[in-house]
Amino acid sequence: ENKVCVRLENDASVAEGTSLKIKCADYPCLLFDLFNLSQDLALQVRRAKLAVKAGSFEMEAAVSDCAGERIMEAEDLRRINKLFTAVAVNPSPQHSVVEVFAPDRPNLLRDVTEALR
C-alpha cells in the first residue's frame, strides 16, 4: 500500500514561502514529475530537502507563487495539495526506466538511444 502524506500550509517557521511536505513511496521519475508539476503551476521552489530511503521518499520544501509570495488562498492551497497528492499516488505512465549494464565508452548513450528508437 502506498501511504501518501502531502501537506501544504503557511507555517510561520518557514520564512521563504509556503511549506510543502511530501511523504510517499519512491518510484522512478518521482522527483521529475514533482518538478514538472511545480513548473506547470508556476511555483517557485525556494528551498528543498530530500530523503530517499528503502523505497520511501520524503521532501520538505518552501514554495511560492510566480511573484515570490506565499500561497494564501484556501482554494489554491487545496487545489495544489490535491495535484501534488495525485502525482505522489500515481506514477506517471509515460516514463520508462532502462538499465544498461555495460562498460562506459564513447557514444554509449547515443547508441542506446538509437537502439530504442
Coordinates of N, CA and C in Angstrom, one line a residue:
E1 N 0.8 -1.2 0.0 CA 0.0 0.0 0.0 C 0.9 1.2 0.0
N2 N 0.6 2.2 -0.8 CA 1.3 3.4 -1.0 C 0.7 4.5 -0.1
K3 N 1.2 4.6 1.2 CA 0.7 5.7 2.0 C 1.3 7.0 1.6
V4 N 0.4 7.9 1.4 CA 0.9 9.2 0.9 C 0.4 10.3 1.9
C5 N 1.3 11.2 2.2 CA 1.0 12.4 3.1 C 1.5 13.6 2.4
V6 N 0.7 14.5 2.0 CA 1.1 15.8 1.4 C 0.4 16.9 2.2
R7 N 1.3 17.8 2.7 CA 0.8 18.9 3.5 C 1.4 20.2 2.9
L8 N 0.5 21.1 2.5 CA 0.8 22.4 2.0 C 0.2 23.4 2.9
E9 N 1.0 24.2 3.6 CA 0.4 25.1 4.6 C 1.4 26.3 4.9
N10 N 0.8 27.4 5.4 CA 1.6 28.5 5.7 C 2.1 28.4 7.2
D11 N 3.3 28.0 7.3 CA 3.9 27.8 8.6 C 4.8 28.9 8.9
A12 N 4.6 29.6 10.1 CA 5.4 30.7 10.4 C 6.9 30.4 10.5
S13 N 7.3 29.2 10.7 CA 8.7 28.8 10.9 C 9.4 28.7 9.5
V14 N 8.6 28.8 8.4 CA 9.2 28.7 7.1 C 9.1 30.1 6.5
A15 N 10.3 30.8 6.5 CA 10.3 32.2 6.1 C 10.3 32.4 4.6
E16 N 10.7 31.4 3.8 CA 10.9 31.5 2.4 C 9.6 31.4 1.6
G17 N 8.6 30.9 2.2 CA 7.3 30.7 1.4 C 6.4 29.8 2.1
T18 N 5.5 29.1 1.4 CA 4.6 28.2 1.9 C 5.2 26.8 2.0
S19 N 5.0 26.2 3.2 CA 5.6 24.9 3.4 C 4.9 23.7 2.7
L20 N 5.7 22.9 2.0 CA 5.2 21.8 1.3 C 6.0 20.6 1.8
K21 N 5.3 19.6 2.3 CA 5.9 18.3 2.8 C 5.2 17.2 2.1
I22 N 6.0 16.3 1.6 CA 5.5 15.1 0.9 C 6.2 13.9 1.4
K23 N 5.4 12.8 1.8 CA 6.0 11.5 2.2 C 5.2 10.5 1.4
C24 N 5.9 9.7 0.6 CA 5.2 8.6 -0.2 C 6.3 7.6 -0.5
A25 N 5.8 6.6 -1.2 CA 6.7 5.6 -1.8 C 7.5 6.2 -2.9
D26 N 8.8 5.8 -3.0 CA 9.6 6.3 -4.1 C 9.3 5.5 -5.4
Y27 N 9.3 6.1 -6.5 CA 9.2 5.5 -7.8 C 10.1 6.2 -8.8
P28 N 10.5 5.5 -9.9 CA 11.3 6.2 -10.9 C 10.7 7.4 -11.4
C29 N 11.4 8.5 -11.5 CA 11.0 9.8 -12.0 C 10.0 10.6 -11.1
L30 N 9.9 10.2 -9.9 CA 9.0 10.9 -9.0 C 9.5 12.4 -8.9
L31 N 10.8 12.6 -8.6 CA 11.2 14.0 -8.5 C 11.0 14.8 -9.8
F32 N 11.2 14.1 -10.9 CA 11.0 14.7 -12.2 C 9.5 15.1 -12.3
D33 N 8.6 14.2 -11.9 CA 7.2 14.5 -12.0 C 6.8 15.7 -11.1
L34 N 7.4 15.7 -9.9 CA 7.1 16.8 -8.9 C 7.6 18.1 -9.5
F35 N 8.8 18.1 -10.0 CA 9.4 19.3 -10.6 C 8.5 19.8 -11.8
N36 N 8.1 18.9 -12.6 CA 7.2 19.3 -13.8 C 5.9 19.9 -13.3
L37 N 5.3 19.3 -12.2 CA 4.1 19.9 -11.7 C 4.3 21.3 -11.1
S38 N 5.4 21.5 -10.5 CA 5.8 22.8 -9.9 C 5.9 23.8 -11.1
Q39 N 6.5 23.4 -12.2 CA 6.6 24.3 -13.3 C 5.3 24.6 -13.9
D40 N 4.4 23.5 -14.1 CA 3.1 23.7 -14.6 C 2.3 24.7 -13.8
L41 N 2.4 24.7 -12.5 CA 1.7 25.5 -11.6 C 2.3 26.9 -11.4
A42 N 3.5 27.1 -12.1 CA 4.2 28.3 -11.9 C 4.7 28.6 -10.5
L43 N 5.0 27.5 -9.8 CA 5.5 27.6 -8.4 C 7.0 27.8 -8.4
Q44 N 7.5 28.6 -7.5 CA 9.0 28.7 -7.3 C 9.3 27.8 -6.1
V45 N 10.3 26.9 -6.3 CA 10.8 26.1 -5.2 C 11.9 26.9 -4.6
R46 N 11.7 27.5 -3.4 CA 12.7 28.4 -2.8 C 13.8 27.6 -2.0
R47 N 13.4 26.4 -1.5 CA 14.4 25.6 -0.7 C 13.8 24.2 -0.7
A48 N 14.6 23.2 -0.8 CA 14.1 21.8 -0.7 C 15.1 20.9 0.0
K49 N 14.5 20.0 0.8 CA 15.4 18.9 1.4 C 14.7 17.6 1.1
L50 N 15.5 16.7 0.5 CA 15.0 15.4 0.1 C 15.7 14.3 0.8
A51 N 14.9 13.2 1.0 CA 15.5 12.0 1.6 C 14.8 10.8 0.9
V52 N 15.6 9.9 0.4 CA 15.1 8.7 -0.2 C 15.8 7.5 0.5
K53 N 15.0 6.7 1.2 CA 15.5 5.5 2.0 C 14.6 4.3 1.8
A54 N 15.2 3.2 1.4 CA 14.4 1.9 1.4 C 13.1 2.0 0.7
G55 N 13.0 2.7 -0.4 CA 11.8 2.8 -1.2 C 10.8 3.9 -0.7
S56 N 11.2 4.7 0.2 CA 10.3 5.8 0.6 C 11.0 7.1 0.2
F57 N 10.1 8.1 0.0 CA 10.5 9.4 -0.5 C 10.0 10.4 0.5
E58 N 10.8 11.4 0.9 CA 10.4 12.5 1.8 C 10.9 13.8 1.2
M59 N 10.1 14.8 1.2 CA 10.6 16.1 0.7 C 9.9 17.2 1.6
E60 N 10.8 18.1 2.0 CA 10.3 19.3 2.7 C 10.8 20.5 1.8
A61 N 9.9 21.4 1.4 CA 10.2 22.5 0.6 C 9.5 23.7 1.0
A62 N 10.0 24.8 0.6 CA 9.3 26.1 0.7 C 9.0 26.5 -0.8
V63 N 7.8 26.8 -1.0 CA 7.3 27.2 -2.4 C 6.6 28.5 -2.3
S64 N 6.6 29.2 -3.5 CA 5.9 30.5 -3.5 C 5.3 30.6 -4.9
D65 N 4.4 31.5 -5.1 CA 3.8 31.7 -6.4 C 4.8 32.4 -7.3
C66 N 4.4 32.6 -8.6 CA 5.3 33.2 -9.5 C 5.8 34.6 -9.2
A67 N 5.1 35.3 -8.3 CA 5.5 36.6 -7.8 C 6.4 36.5 -6.6
G68 N 6.7 35.3 -6.1 CA 7.5 35.1 -5.0 C 6.8 35.3 -3.6
E69 N 5.5 35.2 -3.7 CA 4.7 35.4 -2.5 C 4.1 34.0 -2.0
R70 N 3.8 34.0 -0.7 CA 3.2 32.8 -0.1 C 1.9 32.5 -0.9
I71 N 1.5 31.3 -0.9 CA 0.2 30.9 -1.4 C -0.9 31.0 -0.3
M72 N -1.7 32.0 -0.4 CA -2.6 32.4 0.7 C -4.0 31.9 0.6
E73 N -4.6 31.8 -0.6 CA -6.0 31.5 -0.8 C -6.2 30.0 -0.5
A74 N -7.2 29.8 0.4 CA -7.5 28.4 0.8 C -7.8 27.5 -0.4
E75 N -8.5 28.0 -1.3 CA -8.9 27.2 -2.5 C -7.6 26.8 -3.3
D76 N -6.7 27.8 -3.4 CA -5.4 27.5 -4.1 C -4.6 26.4 -3.4
L77 N -4.6 26.5 -2.0 CA -3.9 25.5 -1.2 C -4.5 24.1 -1.4
R78 N -5.8 24.0 -1.4 CA -6.5 22.7 -1.6 C -6.2 22.2 -3.0
R79 N -6.3 23.0 -4.0 CA -6.1 22.6 -5.4 C -4.7 22.1 -5.6
I80 N -3.7 22.8 -5.1 CA -2.3 22.5 -5.3 C -2.0 21.2 -4.5
N81 N -2.5 21.1 -3.2 CA -2.3 19.9 -2.4 C -2.9 18.7 -3.1
K82 N -4.1 18.8 -3.7 CA -4.7 17.7 -4.4 C -3.8 17.2 -5.6
L83 N -3.3 18.2 -6.4 CA -2.4 17.9 -7.5 C -1.1 17.2 -7.1
F84 N -0.5 17.7 -6.1 CA 0.7 17.0 -5.6 C 0.4 15.6 -5.1
T85 N -0.7 15.4 -4.4 CA -1.1 14.1 -3.9 C -1.3 13.2 -5.1
A86 N -1.9 13.6 -6.2 CA -2.2 12.8 -7.3 C -0.9 12.3 -7.9
V87 N 0.1 13.2 -8.0 CA 1.4 12.8 -8.5 C 2.1 11.8 -7.6
A88 N 2.0 12.0 -6.3 CA 2.6 11.0 -5.4 C 2.0 9.7 -5.4
V89 N 0.7 9.6 -5.7 CA -0.1 8.4 -5.7 C 0.1 7.6 -7.0
N90 N 0.1 8.3 -8.1 CA 0.1 7.7 -9.4 C 1.3 8.0 -10.2
P91 N 2.2 7.0 -10.3 CA 3.4 7.2 -11.1 C 3.0 7.5 -12.5
S92 N 3.7 8.4 -13.1 CA 3.4 8.9 -14.5 C 3.7 7.7 -15.5
P93 N 2.7 7.4 -16.3 CA 2.9 6.2 -17.2 C 3.8 6.5 -18.4
Q94 N 4.1 7.7 -18.7 CA 4.9 8.0 -19.9 C 6.4 7.7 -19.6
H95 N 6.8 7.5 -18.4 CA 8.2 7.3 -18.1 C 8.6 5.8 -18.2
S96 N 9.8 5.6 -18.7 CA 10.3 4.2 -18.8 C 11.7 4.2 -18.1
V97 N 12.0 3.1 -17.5 CA 13.3 3.0 -16.9 C 14.1 2.0 -17.7
V98 N 15.3 2.4 -18.1 CA 16.1 1.4 -18.9 C 17.4 1.4 -18.1
E99 N 17.8 0.1 -17.8 CA 19.1 -0.1 -17.1 C 20.0 -0.7 -18.1
V100 N 21.2 -0.1 -18.2 CA 22.2 -0.6 -19.2 C 23.4 -1.1 -18.3
F101 N 23.7 -2.3 -18.5 CA 24.9 -2.9 -17.8 C 26.0 -3.1 -18.8
A102 N 26.8 -2.2 -19.0 CA 27.9 -2.2 -20.0 C 29.0 -1.3 -19.5
P103 N 30.2 -1.6 -19.9 CA 31.3 -0.7 -19.6 C 31.0 0.6 -20.3
D104 N 31.4 1.7 -19.7 CA 31.2 3.0 -20.3 C 32.2 3.1 -21.5
R105 N 31.7 3.8 -22.5 CA 32.6 4.0 -23.7 C 32.1 5.2 -24.4
P106 N 32.9 5.8 -25.3 CA 32.4 7.0 -26.1 C 31.1 6.6 -26.9
N107 N 30.1 7.5 -26.9 CA 28.9 7.3 -27.7 C 28.0 6.2 -27.2
L108 N 28.2 5.7 -25.9 CA 27.3 4.7 -25.4 C 25.8 5.2 -25.3
L109 N 25.6 6.4 -24.8 CA 24.3 6.9 -24.7 C 23.6 7.1 -26.0
R110 N 24.3 7.6 -27.0 CA 23.8 7.7 -28.4 C 23.4 6.4 -28.9
D111 N 24.3 5.4 -28.8 CA 24.0 4.0 -29.3 C 22.8 3.4 -28.7
V112 N 22.6 3.6 -27.4 CA 21.5 3.0 -26.7 C 20.2 3.7 -27.1
T113 N 20.2 5.0 -27.3 CA 19.1 5.8 -27.7 C 18.7 5.3 -29.1
E114 N 19.6 5.2 -30.0 CA 19.4 4.7 -31.4 C 18.7 3.3 -31.4
A115 N 19.2 2.4 -30.5 CA 18.7 1.1 -30.5 C 17.2 1.0 -30.0
L116 N 16.8 2.0 -29.1 CA 15.5 2.1 -28.6 C 14.5 2.7 -29.5
R117 N 14.9 3.4 -30.6 CA 14.0 4.1 -31.5 C 13.3 3.1 -32.4

